[in-house]
Coordinates of C-alpha atoms in Angstrom, one line a residue:
M236 CA -53.7 3.0 -28.2
E237 CA -50.2 1.9 -27.7
F238 CA -47.7 0.6 -30.3
C239 CA -44.7 -1.7 -29.8
D240 CA -41.3 0.1 -29.5
E241 CA -39.6 -2.8 -31.2
C242 CA -41.8 -3.7 -34.3
G243 CA -44.5 -1.0 -34.4
S244 CA -47.4 -3.5 -34.0
M245 CA -50.3 -2.6 -31.8
M246 CA -49.9 -3.4 -28.1
Q247 CA -52.6 -5.1 -25.9
G248 CA -53.1 -4.5 -22.2
R249 CA -52.8 -7.5 -19.9
D250 CA -52.6 -7.2 -16.1
G251 CA -50.8 -3.8 -15.9
T252 CA -48.5 -4.7 -18.8
W253 CA -48.5 -3.8 -22.5
V254 CA -47.9 -6.9 -24.7
C255 CA -47.1 -6.8 -28.4
T256 CA -49.7 -8.5 -30.5
N257 CA -47.1 -9.7 -33.0
E258 CA -46.3 -13.2 -31.8
D259 CA -42.8 -13.1 -33.4
C260 CA -41.9 -10.0 -31.4
G261 CA -43.1 -10.7 -27.8
F262 CA -42.1 -7.2 -26.5
E263 CA -43.6 -6.2 -23.2
K264 CA -43.5 -3.1 -21.0
P265 CA -45.3 -1.8 -17.9
K266 CA -48.4 0.3 -18.6
G267 CA -46.8 3.2 -16.6
D268 CA -44.1 3.6 -19.3
T269 CA -46.5 5.2 -21.8
A270 CA -46.3 8.6 -23.4
E271 CA -48.7 11.2 -22.1
F272 CA -51.2 12.5 -24.7
V273 CA -51.6 16.2 -24.6
S274 CA -54.4 17.9 -26.5
A275 CA -53.5 21.0 -28.3
G276 CA -57.0 22.4 -27.7
K277 CA -58.0 25.3 -29.8
Q278 CA -55.2 26.3 -32.2
E279 CA -54.1 29.9 -32.1
D280 CA -52.5 32.0 -34.7
S281 CA -48.7 31.8 -34.4
G282 CA -48.4 35.6 -34.4
V283 CA -46.7 38.1 -36.7
I284 CA -44.4 36.8 -39.4
D285 CA -41.7 39.3 -40.4
V286 CA -41.6 39.2 -44.2
S287 CA -39.7 42.4 -44.8
D288 CA -36.6 40.4 -45.9
A289 CA -38.6 37.9 -48.0
E290 CA -36.1 38.1 -50.9
D291 CA -33.1 37.5 -48.5
Q292 CA -34.8 34.5 -47.1
G293 CA -35.1 32.9 -50.5
M294 CA -38.9 32.9 -50.6
P295 CA -40.3 31.6 -53.9
K296 CA -42.0 33.9 -56.4
T297 CA -45.1 33.3 -58.4
T298 CA -47.2 35.1 -61.0
V299 CA -50.2 36.7 -59.3
K300 CA -51.8 40.1 -59.6
C301 CA -51.3 42.4 -56.6
P302 CA -54.6 43.9 -55.6
E303 CA -52.9 47.1 -54.4
C304 CA -50.6 48.1 -57.4
G305 CA -51.4 45.6 -60.1
N306 CA -47.8 44.2 -60.2
M307 CA -47.8 40.6 -61.6
E308 CA -45.2 39.1 -59.3
A309 CA -45.2 38.2 -55.6
Y310 CA -43.3 36.1 -53.0
Y311 CA -45.5 33.5 -51.4
Y312 CA -45.5 31.1 -48.5
M313 CA -48.1 28.7 -47.1
Q314 CA -49.1 28.3 -43.5
Q315 CA -51.6 26.1 -41.6
I316 CA -53.8 28.5 -39.7
R317 CA -57.0 26.5 -39.4
S318 CA -57.7 22.9 -38.2
A319 CA -55.5 20.1 -39.6
D320 CA -58.3 18.8 -41.9
E321 CA -58.4 22.2 -43.7
S322 CA -56.1 23.2 -46.5
E323 CA -53.2 25.6 -45.9
T324 CA -53.6 29.3 -46.5
R325 CA -51.4 30.9 -49.1
F326 CA -49.8 34.3 -48.2
F327 CA -48.5 36.7 -50.9
I328 CA -46.1 39.7 -50.7
C329 CA -45.9 41.9 -53.7
T330 CA -42.4 42.3 -55.1
E331 CA -43.1 45.9 -56.0
C332 CA -45.1 47.6 -53.2
E333 CA -44.7 44.9 -50.5
H334 CA -48.5 44.7 -50.0
K335 CA -49.4 41.5 -48.1
W336 CA -52.6 39.5 -48.8
R337 CA -53.8 35.9 -48.4
E338 CA -55.7 33.4 -50.4
D339 CA -57.9 30.7 -48.9
D340 CA -59.3 27.7 -50.7
H341 CA -63.1 27.7 -50.6

């Protein structure tokens, strides 16, 4: 599917040309000038995140019980680690013992 560079309306293919379906616009361009779609395929984990300086990075804090030491405060951040139609995963870092854990929505 192609969209008009001028007005954002849907384009229609005619004889090797994309033609804007908005009659007031009239924008046209050759079909060869389209952006290439690249599939991301299987998403991979983005790797290790250094959280040792969480406080220096201004990470927000929340009230949650650390499963390691029982402290009731932790830094948190959210990251998309599954497919786009799944909710983000919340990661916590204890402000006391720096234990790291995650919480998924189920």
